[in-house]
mmCIF file of C-alpha atoms in Angstrom:
data_model
loop_
_atom_site.group_PDB
_atom_site.id
_atom_site.type_symbol
_atom_site.label_atom_id
_atom_site.label_comp_id
_atom_site.label_asym_id
_atom_site.label_seq_id
_atom_site.Cartn_x
_atom_site.Cartn_y
_atom_site.Cartn_z
ATOM 1 C CA MET B 614 -0.127 0.407 -0.042
ATOM 2 C CA ALA B 615 2.861 2.504 0.944
ATOM 3 C CA ALA B 616 4.158 2.346 -2.626
ATOM 4 C CA ASP B 617 0.854 4.048 -4.102
ATOM 5 C CA LEU B 618 0.927 6.698 -1.527
ATOM 6 C CA PRO B 619 2.490 10.059 -1.669
ATOM 7 C CA ARG B 620 5.733 10.641 0.220
ATOM 8 C CA LEU B 621 5.869 12.223 3.393
ATOM 9 C CA PRO B 622 6.716 16.187 2.673
ATOM 10 C CA LEU B 623 9.935 16.072 5.164
ATOM 11 C CA ALA B 624 11.909 18.605 3.306
ATOM 12 C CA ALA B 625 9.397 20.529 1.453
ATOM 13 C CA ASP B 626 7.206 21.168 4.718
ATOM 14 C CA PRO B 627 9.742 23.092 7.483
ATOM 15 C CA GLY B 628 6.623 23.121 9.727
ATOM 16 C CA LEU B 629 6.042 19.228 9.759
ATOM 17 C CA ARG B 630 8.393 18.525 12.710
ATOM 18 C CA SER B 631 6.469 21.229 14.905
ATOM 19 C CA ARG B 632 3.086 19.180 14.197
ATOM 20 C CA HIS B 633 2.095 15.932 15.863
ATOM 21 C CA LEU B 634 2.352 12.807 13.772
ATOM 22 C CA LEU B 635 0.800 9.539 14.213
ATOM 23 C CA ALA B 636 2.821 6.715 12.721
ATOM 24 C CA LEU B 637 1.490 3.422 11.831
ATOM 25 C CA PRO B 638 3.037 -0.373 10.653
ATOM 26 C CA GLU B 639 2.231 -2.168 7.640
ATOM 27 C CA GLY B 640 -1.329 -3.446 7.150
ATOM 28 C CA VAL B 641 -3.085 -0.425 8.871
ATOM 29 C CA GLU B 642 -5.696 0.941 6.455
ATOM 30 C CA PRO B 643 -7.367 4.528 6.531
ATOM 31 C CA ASP B 644 -10.673 3.352 7.054
ATOM 32 C CA GLU B 645 -9.338 2.107 10.516
ATOM 33 C CA VAL B 646 -8.473 5.250 11.376
ATOM 34 C CA GLU B 647 -11.260 6.489 10.430
ATOM 35 C CA VAL B 648 -13.393 3.989 12.899
ATOM 36 C CA LEU B 649 -11.245 4.968 15.623
ATOM 37 C CA ALA B 650 -11.729 8.713 14.930
ATOM 38 C CA ALA B 651 -15.494 8.545 14.875
ATOM 39 C CA SER B 652 -15.481 6.465 18.427
ATOM 40 C CA ARG B 653 -14.154 9.580 20.428
ATOM 41 C CA PHE B 654 -15.187 12.612 17.879
ATOM 42 C CA LEU B 655 -18.749 12.791 17.152
ATOM 43 C CA ASN B 656 -18.359 14.657 13.959
ATOM 44 C CA ALA B 657 -15.059 12.845 12.368
ATOM 45 C CA ARG B 658 -15.085 12.505 8.498
ATOM 46 C CA TRP B 659 -13.343 12.551 5.517
ATOM 47 C CA VAL B 660 -13.711 15.846 3.722
ATOM 48 C CA GLU B 661 -12.420 17.045 0.205
ATOM 49 C CA PRO B 662 -9.177 18.661 -0.060
ATOM 50 C CA ALA B 663 -10.723 22.036 -1.151
ATOM 51 C CA GLY B 664 -13.532 22.233 0.977
ATOM 52 C CA ASP B 665 -15.530 20.642 3.662
ATOM 53 C CA THR B 666 -17.731 18.561 1.926
ATOM 54 C CA PRO B 667 -18.336 15.167 3.574
ATOM 55 C CA THR B 668 -17.599 12.054 1.836
ATOM 56 C CA GLN B 669 -19.680 9.122 1.715
ATOM 57 C CA ARG B 670 -18.667 6.393 4.250
ATOM 58 C CA SER B 671 -17.991 2.990 2.524
ATOM 59 C CA ARG B 672 -18.935 0.692 5.326
ATOM 60 C CA PRO B 673 -20.729 0.621 8.531
ATOM 61 C CA LEU B 674 -18.611 1.916 11.575
ATOM 62 C CA THR B 675 -19.858 -0.394 14.176
ATOM 63 C CA ALA B 676 -17.288 -2.877 15.080
ATOM 64 C CA ALA B 677 -19.736 -5.854 15.360
ATOM 65 C CA PHE B 678 -20.375 -5.865 11.792
ATOM 66 C CA GLY B 679 -17.153 -5.810 10.738
ATOM 67 C CA LEU B 680 -14.808 -3.428 8.612
ATOM 68 C CA ARG B 681 -15.782 -3.771 4.868
ATOM 69 C CA VAL B 682 -12.574 -1.849 3.137
ATOM 70 C CA SER B 683 -13.476 -0.127 -0.056
ATOM 71 C CA GLY B 684 -11.484 -0.783 -3.148
ATOM 72 C CA ALA B 685 -10.426 2.658 -3.758
ATOM 73 C CA ARG B 686 -6.722 3.560 -4.340
ATOM 74 C CA PRO B 687 -5.521 5.338 -1.051
ATOM 75 C CA THR B 688 -4.431 8.851 -1.516
ATOM 76 C CA ALA B 689 -3.397 11.386 1.263
ATOM 77 C CA ARG B 690 -6.601 12.707 2.439
ATOM 78 C CA LEU B 691 -7.883 14.995 4.908
ATOM 79 C CA LEU B 692 -9.995 13.370 8.003
ATOM 80 C CA ARG B 693 -11.663 15.952 10.245
ATOM 81 C CA LEU B 694 -11.696 15.030 13.906
ATOM 82 C CA SER B 695 -13.277 18.416 14.979
ATOM 83 C CA ARG B 696 -13.515 22.142 14.091
ATOM 84 C CA HIS B 697 -10.041 22.885 14.822
ATOM 85 C CA SER B 698 -8.209 19.319 14.358
ATOM 86 C CA THR B 699 -7.484 17.371 11.225
ATOM 87 C CA LEU B 700 -5.170 14.652 10.134
ATOM 88 C CA THR B 701 -3.862 14.560 6.621
ATOM 89 C CA GLY B 702 -2.421 11.322 5.212
ATOM 90 C CA PRO B 703 -1.965 8.607 4.824
ATOM 91 C CA TYR B 704 1.576 9.746 3.507
ATOM 92 C CA ALA B 705 4.399 6.841 3.038
ATOM 93 C CA VAL B 706 7.649 7.105 5.095
ATOM 94 C CA ALA B 707 10.737 5.985 3.717
ATOM 95 C CA PRO B 708 13.211 4.258 5.909
ATOM 96 C CA GLU B 709 15.612 7.349 6.448
ATOM 97 C CA ASP B 710 12.344 9.755 6.990
ATOM 98 C CA ALA B 711 11.533 7.474 9.918
ATOM 99 C CA VAL B 712 15.274 7.673 11.244
ATOM 100 C CA ALA B 713 15.420 11.447 11.067
ATOM 101 C CA LEU B 714 11.755 11.688 13.011
ATOM 102 C CA GLY B 715 12.927 9.244 15.670
ATOM 103 C CA LEU B 716 10.037 6.731 14.620
ATOM 104 C CA PRO B 717 9.849 3.233 14.953
ATOM 105 C CA ALA B 718 11.629 0.956 12.368
ATOM 106 C CA SER B 719 8.452 -0.696 11.618
ATOM 107 C CA THR B 720 6.671 2.402 10.427
ATOM 108 C CA VAL B 721 5.654 2.694 6.893
ATOM 109 C CA THR B 722 2.628 5.423 7.314
ATOM 110 C CA VAL B 723 2.074 8.877 9.002
ATOM 111 C CA PHE B 724 -0.911 11.026 9.233
ATOM 112 C CA ASP B 725 0.150 14.645 9.911
ATOM 113 C CA VAL B 726 -1.972 16.120 12.553
ATOM 114 C CA ALA B 727 -3.302 19.527 12.484
ATOM 115 C CA CYS B 728 -4.735 20.832 16.059
ATOM 116 C CA SER B 729 -4.446 24.198 18.153
ATOM 117 C CA ARG B 730 -1.639 24.602 20.584
ATOM 118 C CA GLU B 731 -3.079 24.903 24.212
ATOM 119 C CA ARG B 732 -0.671 24.627 26.914
ATOM 120 C CA GLY B 733 -1.577 24.359 30.841
ATOM 121 C CA GLU B 734 0.654 24.006 34.229
ATOM 122 C CA ARG B 735 3.807 22.491 34.496
ATOM 123 C CA PRO B 736 3.023 18.441 35.191
ATOM 124 C CA TYR B 737 2.736 17.387 38.766
ATOM 125 C CA PRO B 738 4.982 14.475 39.771
ATOM 126 C CA GLY B 739 3.102 11.153 39.660
ATOM 127 C CA GLY B 740 1.794 8.492 37.165
ATOM 128 C CA ASP B 741 2.484 9.177 33.592
ATOM 129 C CA ARG B 742 1.030 6.364 31.638
ATOM 130 C CA HIS B 743 0.414 8.152 28.365
ATOM 131 C CA GLY B 744 3.924 9.654 28.317
ATOM 132 C CA LEU B 745 2.495 12.914 28.081
ATOM 133 C CA LYS B 746 4.134 14.359 31.290
ATOM 134 C CA ARG B 747 7.381 13.226 29.570
ATOM 135 C CA ALA B 748 7.051 15.020 26.302
ATOM 136 C CA PHE B 749 5.545 18.338 27.849
ATOM 137 C CA PRO B 750 7.733 19.111 30.910
ATOM 138 C CA ASP B 751 6.877 22.654 30.576
ATOM 139 C CA GLY B 752 3.214 22.742 30.130
ATOM 140 C CA LEU B 753 0.844 19.903 29.726
ATOM 141 C CA PRO B 754 -1.779 20.059 26.601
ATOM 142 C CA VAL B 755 -5.185 21.109 27.727
ATOM 143 C CA ARG B 756 -8.751 21.285 25.973
ATOM 144 C CA GLU B 757 -8.683 20.591 22.530
ATOM 145 C CA GLU B 758 -5.141 19.656 22.051
ATOM 146 C CA GLU B 759 -5.401 17.421 25.050
ATOM 147 C CA ARG B 760 -8.313 15.532 23.623
ATOM 148 C CA VAL B 761 -6.634 15.055 20.171
ATOM 149 C CA LEU B 762 -3.129 13.755 21.878
ATOM 150 C CA LEU B 763 -5.014 11.112 24.136
ATOM 151 C CA TRP B 764 -7.035 10.370 21.187
ATOM 152 C CA LEU B 765 -3.545 9.729 19.241
ATOM 153 C CA VAL B 766 -1.936 7.850 22.003
ATOM 154 C CA ALA B 767 -5.217 5.149 22.344
ATOM 155 C CA ALA B 768 -5.054 5.123 18.493
ATOM 156 C CA ALA B 769 -1.492 4.093 18.550
ATOM 157 C CA ARG B 770 -1.945 1.552 21.275
ATOM 158 C CA ARG B 771 -4.862 0.139 19.258
ATOM 159 C CA LEU B 772 -2.997 -0.075 15.953
ATOM 160 C CA GLY B 773 0.373 -0.571 17.288
ATOM 161 C CA GLY B 774 2.028 2.689 16.011
ATOM 162 C CA ALA B 775 3.569 5.635 17.825
ATOM 163 C CA VAL B 776 2.910 9.272 18.138
ATOM 164 C CA ARG B 777 5.555 11.841 17.774
ATOM 165 C CA THR B 778 4.864 15.003 19.764
ATOM 166 C CA GLY B 779 5.310 18.586 17.954
ATOM 167 C CA GLU B 780 8.012 20.903 19.175
ATOM 168 C CA THR B 781 9.676 18.507 21.639
ATOM 169 C CA GLY B 782 9.943 15.704 19.357
ATOM 170 C CA VAL B 783 9.331 12.992 21.798
ATOM 171 C CA VAL B 784 7.905 9.847 20.486
ATOM 172 C CA LEU B 785 5.389 7.861 22.162
ATOM 173 C CA VAL B 786 5.418 4.231 21.519
ATOM 174 C CA PRO B 787 2.252 2.704 24.020
ATOM 175 C CA ASP B 788 1.899 -1.010 24.388
ATOM 176 C CA MET B 789 -0.599 -2.784 22.857
ATOM 177 C CA GLU B 790 -0.670 -5.162 25.597
ATOM 178 C CA SER B 791 -1.335 -2.554 28.142
ATOM 179 C CA ALA B 792 -4.836 -1.980 27.776
ATOM 180 C CA ILE B 793 -6.707 -5.170 28.745
ATOM 181 C CA ASP B 794 -9.971 -3.579 30.171
ATOM 182 C CA LEU B 795 -13.324 -4.441 28.399
ATOM 183 C CA THR B 796 -16.852 -3.450 28.378
ATOM 184 C CA VAL B 797 -20.155 -5.019 26.775
ATOM 185 C CA PHE B 798 -22.462 -2.205 26.282
ATOM 186 C CA THR B 799 -26.254 -3.468 25.879
ATOM 187 C CA ASP B 800 -29.922 -2.552 26.639
ATOM 188 C CA ARG B 801 -30.424 -5.791 28.728
ATOM 189 C CA TRP B 802 -30.275 -5.306 32.648
ATOM 190 C CA VAL B 803 -29.826 -8.685 34.408
ATOM 191 C CA GLU B 804 -30.079 -9.135 38.073
ATOM 192 C CA PRO B 805 -27.006 -9.668 40.481
ATOM 193 C CA ALA B 806 -27.234 -13.559 40.858
ATOM 194 C CA GLU B 807 -28.066 -13.970 37.186
ATOM 195 C CA ALA B 808 -24.893 -11.553 36.478
ATOM 196 C CA LEU B 809 -22.884 -13.750 38.714
ATOM 197 C CA ALA B 810 -23.927 -17.190 36.886
ATOM 198 C CA MET B 811 -22.882 -15.699 33.626
ATOM 199 C CA VAL B 812 -19.394 -14.476 35.485
ATOM 200 C CA GLN B 813 -18.895 -17.939 36.546
ATOM 201 C CA ARG B 814 -18.864 -19.467 33.443
ATOM 202 C CA ALA B 815 -15.984 -18.181 32.661
ATOM 203 C CA ALA B 816 -14.232 -17.733 36.023
ATOM 204 C CA PRO B 817 -15.811 -20.534 38.589
ATOM 205 C CA ARG B 818 -14.358 -18.524 41.680
ATOM 206 C CA ALA B 819 -16.386 -15.444 40.815
ATOM 207 C CA ARG B 820 -18.694 -14.168 43.537
ATOM 208 C CA LEU B 821 -20.964 -11.197 44.379
ATOM 209 C CA SER B 822 -19.377 -7.745 45.975
ATOM 210 C CA VAL B 823 -22.140 -7.279 48.398
ATOM 211 C CA ALA B 824 -21.820 -4.251 50.810
ATOM 212 C CA SER B 825 -21.963 -5.319 54.460
ATOM 213 C CA ARG B 826 -25.342 -4.110 56.057
ATOM 214 C CA GLU B 827 -23.811 -4.206 59.721
ATOM 215 C CA TRP B 828 -23.237 -1.169 61.168
ATOM 216 C CA ASN B 829 -22.137 -0.526 65.149
ATOM 217 C CA GLY B 830 -22.438 3.198 65.092
ATOM 218 C CA PRO B 831 -19.659 5.636 64.537
ATOM 219 C CA MET B 832 -16.039 5.053 65.048
ATOM 220 C CA ALA B 833 -14.280 5.713 68.381
ATOM 221 C CA GLY B 834 -13.648 9.397 68.432
ATOM 222 C CA ALA B 835 -15.819 10.655 65.580
ATOM 223 C CA GLY B 836 -18.369 13.565 66.116
ATOM 224 C CA ARG B 837 -18.469 15.136 69.656
ATOM 225 C CA GLU B 838 -17.736 12.178 71.857
ATOM 226 C CA GLU B 839 -17.291 12.830 75.414
ATOM 227 C CA GLY B 840 -13.828 12.395 76.735
ATOM 228 C CA HIS B 841 -11.896 12.100 73.521
ATOM 229 C CA VAL B 842 -9.705 14.808 72.364
ATOM 230 C CA VAL B 843 -7.598 14.610 69.133
ATOM 231 C CA ALA B 844 -4.019 16.194 69.435
ATOM 232 C CA GLY B 845 -4.066 19.425 68.175
ATOM 233 C CA MET B 846 -7.925 20.060 68.548
ATOM 234 C CA PRO B 847 -9.267 22.333 71.114
ATOM 235 C CA GLU B 848 -12.532 20.110 71.578
ATOM 236 C CA PRO B 849 -14.183 16.850 70.253
ATOM 237 C CA GLY B 850 -14.638 17.174 66.706
ATOM 238 C CA GLY B 851 -12.955 20.337 66.635
ATOM 239 C CA THR B 852 -13.892 23.813 66.316
ATOM 240 C CA GLY B 853 -15.331 23.496 62.773
ATOM 241 C CA LEU B 854 -17.597 20.841 63.938
ATOM 242 C CA ARG B 855 -18.849 23.294 66.670
ATOM 243 C CA ASP B 856 -19.564 26.082 64.517
ATOM 244 C CA ALA B 857 -21.334 23.861 61.928
ATOM 245 C CA LEU B 858 -23.776 22.770 64.770
ATOM 246 C CA ARG B 859 -24.571 26.098 66.146
ATOM 247 C CA GLU B 860 -25.152 27.179 62.600
ATOM 248 C CA HIS B 861 -27.314 24.592 61.358
ATOM 249 C CA GLY B 862 -27.981 22.230 63.887
ATOM 250 C CA VAL B 863 -31.422 21.545 66.092
ATOM 251 C CA LEU B 864 -31.181 23.208 69.169
ATOM 252 C CA ASP B 865 -33.982 21.803 70.983
ATOM 253 C CA ALA B 866 -33.380 18.373 72.523
ATOM 254 C CA ASP B 867 -37.300 17.017 71.599
ATOM 255 C CA GLU B 868 -36.905 17.918 68.108
ATOM 256 C CA ARG B 869 -33.394 15.947 67.906
ATOM 257 C CA ARG B 870 -34.870 13.041 69.865
ATOM 258 C CA ARG B 871 -38.130 13.033 67.194
ATOM 259 C CA LEU B 872 -35.633 13.352 64.247
ATOM 260 C CA MET B 873 -33.495 10.557 65.447
ATOM 261 C CA MET B 874 -36.436 8.218 65.994
ATOM 262 C CA GLU B 875 -37.972 8.914 62.519
ATOM 263 C CA ALA B 876 -34.232 8.226 61.179
ATOM 264 C CA ALA B 877 -33.754 4.858 62.755
ATOM 265 C CA ALA B 878 -37.581 3.878 61.388
ATOM 266 C CA PHE B 879 -36.652 4.719 57.924
ATOM 267 C CA ASP B 880 -33.070 2.742 58.137
ATOM 268 C CA GLU B 881 -35.333 -0.429 59.624
ATOM 269 C CA LEU B 882 -37.896 0.110 56.686
ATOM 270 C CA MET B 883 -34.640 0.144 54.269
ATOM 271 C CA LEU B 884 -32.903 -3.227 55.700
ATOM 272 C CA ALA B 885 -36.479 -5.206 55.709
ATOM 273 C CA ALA B 886 -37.505 -4.220 52.169
ATOM 274 C CA PRO B 887 -34.199 -2.675 50.212
ATOM 275 C CA PRO B 888 -34.854 -0.848 46.711
ATOM 276 C CA ALA B 889 -33.798 -2.634 43.706
ATOM 277 C CA ALA B 890 -30.181 -2.518 42.699
ATOM 278 C CA GLU B 891 -29.131 0.120 40.066
ATOM 279 C CA SER B 892 -25.643 -1.155 40.054
ATOM 280 C CA PHE B 893 -23.333 -3.826 41.422
ATOM 281 C CA GLY B 894 -20.222 -5.713 40.894
ATOM 282 C CA VAL B 895 -18.787 -9.360 40.488
ATOM 283 C CA LEU B 896 -15.404 -9.960 41.705
ATOM 284 C CA VAL B 897 -12.774 -12.591 40.578
ATOM 285 C CA ASP B 898 -9.653 -12.985 42.843
ATOM 286 C CA LEU B 899 -6.800 -13.825 40.852
ATOM 287 C CA GLY B 900 -4.517 -14.153 43.983
ATOM 288 C CA VAL B 901 -1.054 -12.707 43.140
ATOM 289 C CA ASP B 902 -1.988 -11.459 39.784
ATOM 290 C CA GLY B 903 -4.773 -8.942 41.563
ATOM 291 C CA THR B 904 -8.279 -8.855 40.798
ATOM 292 C CA VAL B 905 -10.863 -8.836 38.082
ATOM 293 C CA TYR B 906 -14.112 -6.746 38.976
ATOM 294 C CA VAL B 907 -17.298 -6.288 36.902
ATOM 295 C CA GLU B 908 -19.373 -3.120 37.195
ATOM 296 C CA VAL B 909 -22.795 -3.345 36.111
ATOM 297 C CA SER B 910 -24.571 0.063 35.860
ATOM 298 C CA GLU B 911 -26.739 2.083 33.663
ATOM 299 C CA GLU B 912 -24.636 4.116 31.247
ATOM 300 C CA THR B 913 -25.514 7.768 29.775
ATOM 301 C CA ASP B 914 -22.284 8.868 28.436
ATOM 302 C CA LEU B 915 -22.125 6.497 25.447
ATOM 303 C CA PRO B 916 -18.983 6.345 22.642
ATOM 304 C CA PRO B 917 -20.339 8.212 19.456
ATOM 305 C CA LEU B 918 -20.474 5.387 17.422
ATOM 306 C CA LEU B 919 -23.515 3.755 19.548
ATOM 307 C CA ARG B 920 -25.694 6.793 20.115
ATOM 308 C CA GLY B 921 -27.466 6.476 16.753
ATOM 309 C CA LEU B 922 -28.396 3.143 17.031
ATOM 310 C CA PRO B 923 -32.001 1.983 17.503
ATOM 311 C CA TRP B 924 -31.328 -0.169 20.954
ATOM 312 C CA THR B 925 -29.435 2.666 22.521
ATOM 313 C CA GLN B 926 -32.093 5.260 22.725
ATOM 314 C CA ASP B 927 -33.888 3.786 25.916
ATOM 315 C CA ARG B 928 -31.839 2.521 28.779
ATOM 316 C CA VAL B 929 -27.945 1.406 28.059
ATOM 317 C CA VAL B 930 -26.321 -0.963 30.601
ATOM 318 C CA ALA B 931 -22.727 -1.340 30.922
ATOM 319 C CA TYR B 932 -20.961 -4.164 32.193
ATOM 320 C CA ARG B 933 -17.287 -3.335 32.622
ATOM 321 C CA VAL B 934 -14.799 -5.637 33.200
ATOM 322 C CA ARG B 935 -11.905 -4.508 34.660
ATOM 323 C CA TRP B 936 -8.369 -5.698 36.486
ATOM 324 C CA GLU B 937 -6.931 -4.315 39.411
ATOM 325 C CA PRO B 938 -3.217 -5.490 40.364
ATOM 326 C CA LEU B 939 -1.645 -5.510 43.668
ATOM 327 C CA LEU B 940 0.145 -2.291 43.047
ATOM 328 C CA ILE B 941 -2.486 -0.319 41.628
ATOM 329 C CA GLU B 942 -0.370 2.669 41.044
ATOM 330 C CA GLU B 943 1.447 0.817 38.365
ATOM 331 C CA LEU B 944 -1.552 0.964 36.189
ATOM 332 C CA GLU B 945 -0.221 4.985 35.695
ATOM 333 C CA VAL B 946 3.409 3.769 34.694
ATOM 334 C CA GLU B 947 4.144 4.323 31.470
ATOM 335 C CA ARG B 948 6.722 1.256 31.674
ATOM 336 C CA PRO B 949 5.599 -0.810 34.565
ATOM 337 C CA SER B 950 7.550 -3.591 36.030
ATOM 338 C CA LEU B 951 7.888 -6.892 34.627
ATOM 339 C CA GLU B 952 5.965 -8.289 37.602
ATOM 340 C CA HIS B 953 3.069 -5.970 36.631
ATOM 341 C CA ARG B 954 3.331 -7.186 33.220
ATOM 342 C CA VAL B 955 3.522 -10.773 33.702
ATOM 343 C CA ALA B 956 0.527 -10.461 36.083
ATOM 344 C CA ARG B 957 -1.615 -8.424 33.198
ATOM 345 C CA THR B 958 -0.848 -11.051 30.433
ATOM 346 C CA ARG B 959 -2.418 -13.731 33.066
ATOM 347 C CA ALA B 960 -4.988 -11.602 33.725
ATOM 348 C CA ALA B 961 -5.917 -10.723 30.201
ATOM 349 C CA PRO B 962 -7.351 -13.914 29.283
ATOM 350 C CA VAL B 963 -9.715 -13.984 32.284
ATOM 351 C CA ILE B 964 -11.348 -10.450 31.167
ATOM 352 C CA GLN B 965 -11.527 -11.897 27.520
ATOM 353 C CA ALA B 966 -13.519 -14.983 28.747
ATOM 354 C CA VAL B 967 -15.739 -13.050 31.336
ATOM 355 C CA ALA B 968 -16.303 -10.513 28.363
ATOM 356 C CA ARG B 969 -17.491 -13.277 25.938
ATOM 357 C CA ALA B 970 -19.487 -14.751 28.218
ATOM 358 C CA LEU B 971 -21.729 -11.657 29.230
ATOM 359 C CA HIS B 972 -21.864 -10.776 25.325
ATOM 360 C CA ALA B 973 -23.154 -14.146 24.819
ATOM 361 C CA ALA B 974 -25.976 -13.577 27.206
ATOM 362 C CA VAL B 975 -26.679 -9.949 26.842
ATOM 363 C CA GLY B 976 -25.793 -9.162 23.234
ATOM 364 C CA GLY B 977 -24.926 -5.411 22.621
ATOM 365 C CA GLU B 978 -21.400 -4.266 21.804
ATOM 366 C CA ILE B 979 -17.818 -4.679 23.224
ATOM 367 C CA ALA B 980 -15.434 -1.651 23.587
ATOM 368 C CA ASP B 981 -12.254 -1.424 24.985
ATOM 369 C CA GLU B 982 -10.714 0.744 27.635
ATOM 370 C CA ALA B 983 -10.714 3.502 25.187
ATOM 371 C CA ASP B 984 -14.255 3.467 24.118
ATOM 372 C CA PHE B 985 -13.179 1.599 20.718
ATOM 373 C CA LEU B 986 -15.598 -0.969 19.667
ATOM 374 C CA ILE B 987 -13.943 -4.708 19.032
ATOM 375 C CA ASP B 988 -15.582 -7.290 16.696
ATOM 376 C CA PRO B 989 -16.942 -9.789 19.411
ATOM 377 C CA ALA B 990 -15.174 -12.735 17.409
ATOM 378 C CA GLU B 991 -11.929 -10.965 17.952
ATOM 379 C CA VAL B 992 -12.359 -11.038 21.807
#
């Protein structure tokens, strides 16, 4: 494919090095980039080079129906993400150009990204999963530029590519195996016991995550318990609590007693006849490899590709299958430890099996953690 594409204008365009680039390996079609763009940007579309007229899509964008790539000869085209951001490409990249730009040796094509430059404060210390703190030490991208860069990193992770950041020239090569969480979007709600049975088909050790109903009163030292003063506080509960009670509290002792009795009666009623669950969870203990958990709840913020489908017009339920390692902070590390990667490798098949079992039972669509849709046959 690269032989039929225009050459990346590295020498002819001096501003190319100051713009972000999406570098892709062999075998990635422009339609795949379009699908990922439409998964994040509501109005993503191809436009004619001389105007802003949308071109007709050649196939459905829902991953469950598969990708049907048109047979048209690929050329450098303009993919509009939003009003202020576009991708131009794909361009063919010669090996010497890839070396000059610091791109991976596997790079075959590149998309030239044009977006507004919007920078905020210097990054705080801490996790840098996407590598943006490393790439922008003087000020992190914000607003539109941040949205575009986060999408570029997610797209590179999904397609096995890389992102070259403008100005600094830092190249981000996200690990394709680092994103293992999956979500099943459907219009079918199931009760906790039924969901547990579904998950147990893939992970027999699964159990419901049920909050304890036992309550033995406030913790020792909470509120204004007599005779307990915390070091550094002039009175039990602190002066802030005293001022709040003086302004908002009920001063009449009989009224306070009546309110306490009403609260106790309400608690007793709720414990006797609890309301139907609006969300719940299922846990799978993996021992030293951490925990896989399924969060089930109604979803209102859908990926753009799902918003126009008939079954999403009423209620949509999200079954989020996620992994939590023993050291959760390693989830936000760009290059985590070997132990983390080994545990992640062992947890990934469990997540995939659970997602397949849920999808087989409730239908709908499967998305990765970047809300990119996945063909269920490939999970």
